[in-house]
Tab-separated table of C-alpha atoms in Angstrom:
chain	number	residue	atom	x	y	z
A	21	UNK	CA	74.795	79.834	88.249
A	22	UNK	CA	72.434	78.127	85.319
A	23	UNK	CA	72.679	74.779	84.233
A	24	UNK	CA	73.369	72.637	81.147
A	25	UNK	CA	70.969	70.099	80.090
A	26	UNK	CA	72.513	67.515	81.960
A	27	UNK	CA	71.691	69.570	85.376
A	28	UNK	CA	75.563	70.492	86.003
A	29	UNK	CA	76.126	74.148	86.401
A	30	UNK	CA	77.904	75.781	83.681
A	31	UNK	CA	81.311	77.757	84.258
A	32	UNK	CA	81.048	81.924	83.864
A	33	UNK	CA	77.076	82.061	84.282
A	34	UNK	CA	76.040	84.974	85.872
A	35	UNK	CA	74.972	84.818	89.453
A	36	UNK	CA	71.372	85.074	90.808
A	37	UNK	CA	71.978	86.189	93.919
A	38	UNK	CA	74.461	86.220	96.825
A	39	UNK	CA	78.362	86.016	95.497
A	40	UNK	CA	79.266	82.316	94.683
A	41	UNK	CA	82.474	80.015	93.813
A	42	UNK	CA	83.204	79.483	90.402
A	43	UNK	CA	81.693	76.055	88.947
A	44	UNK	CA	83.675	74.345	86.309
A	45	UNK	CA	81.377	71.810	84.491
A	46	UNK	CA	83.766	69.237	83.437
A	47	UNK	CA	82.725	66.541	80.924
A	48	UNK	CA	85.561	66.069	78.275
A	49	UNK	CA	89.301	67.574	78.110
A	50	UNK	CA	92.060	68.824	79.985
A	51	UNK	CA	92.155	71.421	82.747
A	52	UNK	CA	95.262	73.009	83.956
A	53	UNK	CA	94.339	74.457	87.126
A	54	UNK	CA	97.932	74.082	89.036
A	55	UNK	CA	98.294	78.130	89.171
A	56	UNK	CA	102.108	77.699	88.615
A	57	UNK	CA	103.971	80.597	86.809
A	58	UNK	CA	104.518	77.972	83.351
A	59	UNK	CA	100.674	77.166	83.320
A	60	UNK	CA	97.482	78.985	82.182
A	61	UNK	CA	95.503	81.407	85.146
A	62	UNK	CA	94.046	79.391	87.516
A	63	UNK	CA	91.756	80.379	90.395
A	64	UNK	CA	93.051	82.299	93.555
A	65	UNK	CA	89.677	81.732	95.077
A	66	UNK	CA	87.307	78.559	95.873
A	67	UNK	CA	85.946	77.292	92.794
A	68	UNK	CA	83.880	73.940	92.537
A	69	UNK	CA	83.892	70.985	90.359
A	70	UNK	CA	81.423	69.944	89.193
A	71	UNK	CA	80.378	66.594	87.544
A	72	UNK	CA	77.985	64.117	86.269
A	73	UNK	CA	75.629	62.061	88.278
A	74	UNK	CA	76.867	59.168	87.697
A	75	UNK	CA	80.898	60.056	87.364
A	76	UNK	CA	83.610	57.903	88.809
A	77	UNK	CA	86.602	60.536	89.728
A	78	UNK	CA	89.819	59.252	90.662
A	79	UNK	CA	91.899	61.272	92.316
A	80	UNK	CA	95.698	60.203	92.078
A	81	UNK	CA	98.781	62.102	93.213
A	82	UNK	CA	102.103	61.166	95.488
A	83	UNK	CA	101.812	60.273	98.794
A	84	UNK	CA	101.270	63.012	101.031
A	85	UNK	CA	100.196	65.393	98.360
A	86	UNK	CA	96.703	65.779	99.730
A	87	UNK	CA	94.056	63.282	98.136
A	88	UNK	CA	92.688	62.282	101.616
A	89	UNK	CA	92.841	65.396	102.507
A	90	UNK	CA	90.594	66.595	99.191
A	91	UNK	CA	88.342	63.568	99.171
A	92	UNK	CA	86.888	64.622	102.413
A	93	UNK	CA	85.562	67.605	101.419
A	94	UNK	CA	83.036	65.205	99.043
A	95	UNK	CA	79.505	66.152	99.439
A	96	UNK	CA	77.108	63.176	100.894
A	97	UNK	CA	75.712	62.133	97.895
A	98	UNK	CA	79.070	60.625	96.662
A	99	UNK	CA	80.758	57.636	97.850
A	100	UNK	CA	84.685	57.547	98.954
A	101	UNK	CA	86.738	54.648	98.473
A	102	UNK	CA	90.329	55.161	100.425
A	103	UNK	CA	92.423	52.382	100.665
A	104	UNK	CA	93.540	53.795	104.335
A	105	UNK	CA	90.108	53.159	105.307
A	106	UNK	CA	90.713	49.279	104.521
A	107	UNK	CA	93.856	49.252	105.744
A	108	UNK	CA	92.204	50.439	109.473
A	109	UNK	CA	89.574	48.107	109.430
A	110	UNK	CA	91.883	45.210	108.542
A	111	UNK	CA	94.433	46.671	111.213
A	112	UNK	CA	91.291	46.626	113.998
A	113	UNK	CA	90.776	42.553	113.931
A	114	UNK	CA	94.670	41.648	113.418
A	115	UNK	CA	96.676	41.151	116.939
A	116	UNK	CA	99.075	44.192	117.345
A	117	UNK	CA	102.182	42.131	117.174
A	118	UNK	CA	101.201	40.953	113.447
A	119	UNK	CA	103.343	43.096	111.195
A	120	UNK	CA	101.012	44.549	108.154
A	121	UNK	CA	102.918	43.167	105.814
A	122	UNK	CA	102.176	39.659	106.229
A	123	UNK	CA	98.041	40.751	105.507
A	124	UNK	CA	98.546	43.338	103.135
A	125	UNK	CA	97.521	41.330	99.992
A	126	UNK	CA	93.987	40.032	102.221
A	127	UNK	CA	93.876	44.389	102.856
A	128	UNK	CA	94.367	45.029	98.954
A	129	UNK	CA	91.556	42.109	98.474
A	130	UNK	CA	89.273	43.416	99.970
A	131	UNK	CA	89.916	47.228	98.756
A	132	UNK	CA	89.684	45.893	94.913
A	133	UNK	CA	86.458	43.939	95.889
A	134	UNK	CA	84.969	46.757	97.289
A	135	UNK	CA	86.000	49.256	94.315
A	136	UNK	CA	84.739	46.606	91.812
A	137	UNK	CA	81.105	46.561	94.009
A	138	UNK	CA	81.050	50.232	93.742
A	139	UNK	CA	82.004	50.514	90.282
A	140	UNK	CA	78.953	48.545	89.601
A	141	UNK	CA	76.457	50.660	91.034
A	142	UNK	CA	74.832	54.259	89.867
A	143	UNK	CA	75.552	57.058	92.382
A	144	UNK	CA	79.100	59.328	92.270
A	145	UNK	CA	82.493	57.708	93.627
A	146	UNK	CA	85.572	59.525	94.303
A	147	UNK	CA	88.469	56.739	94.329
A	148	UNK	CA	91.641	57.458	96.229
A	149	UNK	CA	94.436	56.180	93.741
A	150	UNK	CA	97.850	56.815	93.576
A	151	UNK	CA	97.472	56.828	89.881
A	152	UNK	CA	100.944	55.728	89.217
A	153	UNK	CA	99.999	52.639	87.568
A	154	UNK	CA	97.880	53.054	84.395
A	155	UNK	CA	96.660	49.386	83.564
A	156	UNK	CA	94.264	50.162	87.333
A	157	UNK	CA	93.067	53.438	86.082
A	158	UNK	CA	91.796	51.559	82.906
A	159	UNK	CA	90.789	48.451	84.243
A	160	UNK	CA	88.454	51.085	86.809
A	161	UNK	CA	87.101	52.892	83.001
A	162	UNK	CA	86.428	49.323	81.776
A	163	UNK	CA	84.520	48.147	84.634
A	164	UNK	CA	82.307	51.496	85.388
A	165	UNK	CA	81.958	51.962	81.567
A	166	UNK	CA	80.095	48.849	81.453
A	167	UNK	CA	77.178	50.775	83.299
A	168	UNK	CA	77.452	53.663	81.291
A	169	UNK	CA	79.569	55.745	83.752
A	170	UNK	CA	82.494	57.956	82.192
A	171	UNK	CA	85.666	58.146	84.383
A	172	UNK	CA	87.360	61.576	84.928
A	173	UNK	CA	90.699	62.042	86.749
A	174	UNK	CA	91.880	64.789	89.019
A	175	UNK	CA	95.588	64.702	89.474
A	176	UNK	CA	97.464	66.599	92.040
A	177	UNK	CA	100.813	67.998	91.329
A	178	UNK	CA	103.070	68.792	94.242
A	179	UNK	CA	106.517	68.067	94.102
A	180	UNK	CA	108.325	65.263	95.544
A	181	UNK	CA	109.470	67.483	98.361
A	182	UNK	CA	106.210	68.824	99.096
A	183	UNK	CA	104.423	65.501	99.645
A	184	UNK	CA	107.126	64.370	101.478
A	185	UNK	CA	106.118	67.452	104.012
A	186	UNK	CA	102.726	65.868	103.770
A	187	UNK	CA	103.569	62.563	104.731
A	188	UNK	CA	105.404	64.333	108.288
A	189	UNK	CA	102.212	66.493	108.786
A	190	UNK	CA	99.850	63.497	108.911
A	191	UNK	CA	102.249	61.559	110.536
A	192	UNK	CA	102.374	58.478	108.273
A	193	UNK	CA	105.398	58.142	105.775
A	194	UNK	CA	105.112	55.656	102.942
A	195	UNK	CA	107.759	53.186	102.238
A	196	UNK	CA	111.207	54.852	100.175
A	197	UNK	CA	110.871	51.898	97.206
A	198	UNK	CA	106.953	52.252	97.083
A	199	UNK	CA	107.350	56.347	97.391
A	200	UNK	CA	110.164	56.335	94.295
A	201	UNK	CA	108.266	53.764	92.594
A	202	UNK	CA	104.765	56.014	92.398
A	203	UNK	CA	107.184	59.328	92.090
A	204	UNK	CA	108.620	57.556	88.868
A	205	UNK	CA	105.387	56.785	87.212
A	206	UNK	CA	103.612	59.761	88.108
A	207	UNK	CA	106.459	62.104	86.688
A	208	UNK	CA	106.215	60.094	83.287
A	209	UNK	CA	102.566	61.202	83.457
A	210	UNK	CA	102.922	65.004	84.712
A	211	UNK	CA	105.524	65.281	81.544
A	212	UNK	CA	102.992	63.757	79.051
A	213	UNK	CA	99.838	66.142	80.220
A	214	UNK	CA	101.750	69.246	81.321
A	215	UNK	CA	103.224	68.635	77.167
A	216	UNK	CA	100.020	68.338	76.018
A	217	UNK	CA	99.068	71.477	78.089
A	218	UNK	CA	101.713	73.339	76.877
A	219	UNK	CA	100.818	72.802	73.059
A	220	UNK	CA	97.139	74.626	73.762
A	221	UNK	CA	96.078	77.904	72.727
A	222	UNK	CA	97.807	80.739	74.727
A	223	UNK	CA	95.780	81.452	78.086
A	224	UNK	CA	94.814	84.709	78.474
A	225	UNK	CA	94.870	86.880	81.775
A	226	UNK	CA	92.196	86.943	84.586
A	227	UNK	CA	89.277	88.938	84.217
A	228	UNK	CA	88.352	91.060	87.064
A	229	UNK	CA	86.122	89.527	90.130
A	230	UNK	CA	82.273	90.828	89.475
A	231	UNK	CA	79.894	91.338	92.383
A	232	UNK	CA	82.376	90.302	95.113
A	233	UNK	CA	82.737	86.788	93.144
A	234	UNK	CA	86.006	84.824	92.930
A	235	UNK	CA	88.959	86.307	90.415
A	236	UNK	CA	88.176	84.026	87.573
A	237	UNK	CA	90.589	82.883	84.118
A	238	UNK	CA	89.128	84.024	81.048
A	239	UNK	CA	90.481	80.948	79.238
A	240	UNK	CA	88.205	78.249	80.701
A	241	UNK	CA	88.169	75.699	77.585
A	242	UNK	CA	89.641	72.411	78.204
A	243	UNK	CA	92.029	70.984	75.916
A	244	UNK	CA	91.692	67.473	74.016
A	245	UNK	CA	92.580	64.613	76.928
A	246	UNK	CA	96.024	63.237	75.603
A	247	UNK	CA	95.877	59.290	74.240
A	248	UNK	CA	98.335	59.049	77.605
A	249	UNK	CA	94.755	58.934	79.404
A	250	UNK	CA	92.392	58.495	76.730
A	251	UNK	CA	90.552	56.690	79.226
A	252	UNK	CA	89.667	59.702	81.273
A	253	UNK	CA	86.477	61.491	80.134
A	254	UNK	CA	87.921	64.760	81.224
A	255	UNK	CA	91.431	65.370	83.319
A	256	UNK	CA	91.837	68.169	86.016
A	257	UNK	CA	95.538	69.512	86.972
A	258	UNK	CA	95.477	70.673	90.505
A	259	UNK	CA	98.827	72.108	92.104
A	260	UNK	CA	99.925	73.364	96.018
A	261	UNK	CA	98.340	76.728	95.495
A	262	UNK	CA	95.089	75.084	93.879
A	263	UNK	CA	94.367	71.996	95.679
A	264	UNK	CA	93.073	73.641	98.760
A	265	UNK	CA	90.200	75.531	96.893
A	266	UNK	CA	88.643	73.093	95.117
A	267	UNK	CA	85.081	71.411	95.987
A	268	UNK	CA	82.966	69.224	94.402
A	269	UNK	CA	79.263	69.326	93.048
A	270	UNK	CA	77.698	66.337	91.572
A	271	UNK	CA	74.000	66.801	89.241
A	272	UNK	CA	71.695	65.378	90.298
A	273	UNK	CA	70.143	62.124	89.374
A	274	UNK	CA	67.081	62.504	86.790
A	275	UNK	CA	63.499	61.503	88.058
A	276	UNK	CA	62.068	58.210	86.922
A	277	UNK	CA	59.338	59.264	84.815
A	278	UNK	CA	55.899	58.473	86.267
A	279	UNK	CA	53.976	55.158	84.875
A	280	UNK	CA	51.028	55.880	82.395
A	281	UNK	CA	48.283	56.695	84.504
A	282	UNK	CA	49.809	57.201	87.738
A	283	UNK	CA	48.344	60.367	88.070
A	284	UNK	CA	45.892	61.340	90.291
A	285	UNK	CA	42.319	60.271	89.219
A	286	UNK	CA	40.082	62.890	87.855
A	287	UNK	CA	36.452	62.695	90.167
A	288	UNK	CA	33.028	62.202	88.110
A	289	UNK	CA	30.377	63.200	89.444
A	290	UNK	CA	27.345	60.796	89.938
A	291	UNK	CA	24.180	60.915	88.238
């Protein structure tokens, strides 16, 4: 795969070697990648997203539908901020016979003070959101667009009865109000996007795998982002049969350039 100018790997470059996943370079628009029978091709393969160096990603989507389970495929460069990681550490120093409820606003403290910290710095950040309230998603663009760092959102699309088989999997079930309450204002959202999907060009059928390289969809150009999310830089649509071959690539950081004369010293010789 080559590489645009901003050192992330552009989608459909021919490979240089042995058989690779399909990078999708995402910067601006809207990427329906949910595989579903009513939406463009989408991969039946591993395929890789790839972003900026500096991109905050939130990835939002019911409980149950997978975002943990996504986020920890992040490469080491990036930075993960789960709210189930807060809720453990606040859980480790509380007596067992406190219910959670009764420190759940210290937990959520401490998770929005720690997202606001990271927000402020440089490297990637993947934020686990549940994406069902929109005034967080922009108050998260504000903040990391204040250092110059576009937000992108990847939103997973699995059915109410499918995350519901998530949350018995992991063993964890969120509460009913809380669970209707993000199922509400994540449908209003799916409607808006898969509408805006919906009014692209037509998508055009697969073109054959070259090389031994993943099936990939001919129609790879992202749509405007709807004003519903005009925060987002760019918005990915991941479904059930999508969500488990995804994986993420993040450029790399430019070099400083190298102070005026830090070069090494050319050697006279004496007279």
């Amino acid at each position: 795969m080559h590489s645009t100018g901003s050192g992330v790997p552009e989608a459909g470059a021919a490979p240089s070697g042995p058989p690779q996943a399909p990078v999708l370079a995402l910067h601006r628009g809207l990427l329906d990648l949910r595989g579903r029978n009513d939406t463009p091709p989408a991969p039946s393969s591993p395929f890789t997203l790839a972003y900026p160096a500096n991109a905050v990603v939130v990835v939002s989507g019911l409980p149950g539908s997978g975002k943990s389970t996504l986020l920890r495929r992040a490469p080491a460069q990036a930075t993960v901020i789960d709210p189930r990681a807060v809720h453990v550490a606040c859980e480790a120093v509380m007596p067992d016979w406190l219910p959670y409820g009764l420190y759940r606003p210290w937990a959520r403290w401490k998770h929005v003070r720690w997202l606001h910290r990271e927000l402020r710095g440089e490297g990637p950040l993947l934020v686990h959101d549940c994406g069902s309230r929109p005034w967080v998603r922009r108050w998260m663009a504000r903040a990391a667009g204040r250092r110059g760092r576009p937000l992108h959102l990847v939103l997973l699309d699995v059915g109410r009865a499918e995350a519901l088989s998530g949350q018995e999997s992991r063993g964890r079930r969120a509460p009913r109000r809380a669970f209707a309450r993000h199922h509400r204002g994540l449908d209003r959202l799916l409607r808006r996007l898969s509408e805006a999907a919906a009014a692209g060009p037509p998508a055009t059928a697969a073109r054959p795998a070259t090389d031994g390289a993943a099936e990939v969809p001919v129609h790879r150009t992202p749509l405007p982002v709807p004003p519903c999310v005009a925060e987002a830089a760019s918005v990915v649509l991941l479904g059930g049969p999508t969500r488990g071959l995804a994986a993420w690539e993040f450029a790399r950081p430019p070099r400083p350039p190298r102070p005026a004369g830090s070069g090494t010293p050319r050697l006279r010789s004496g007279t």
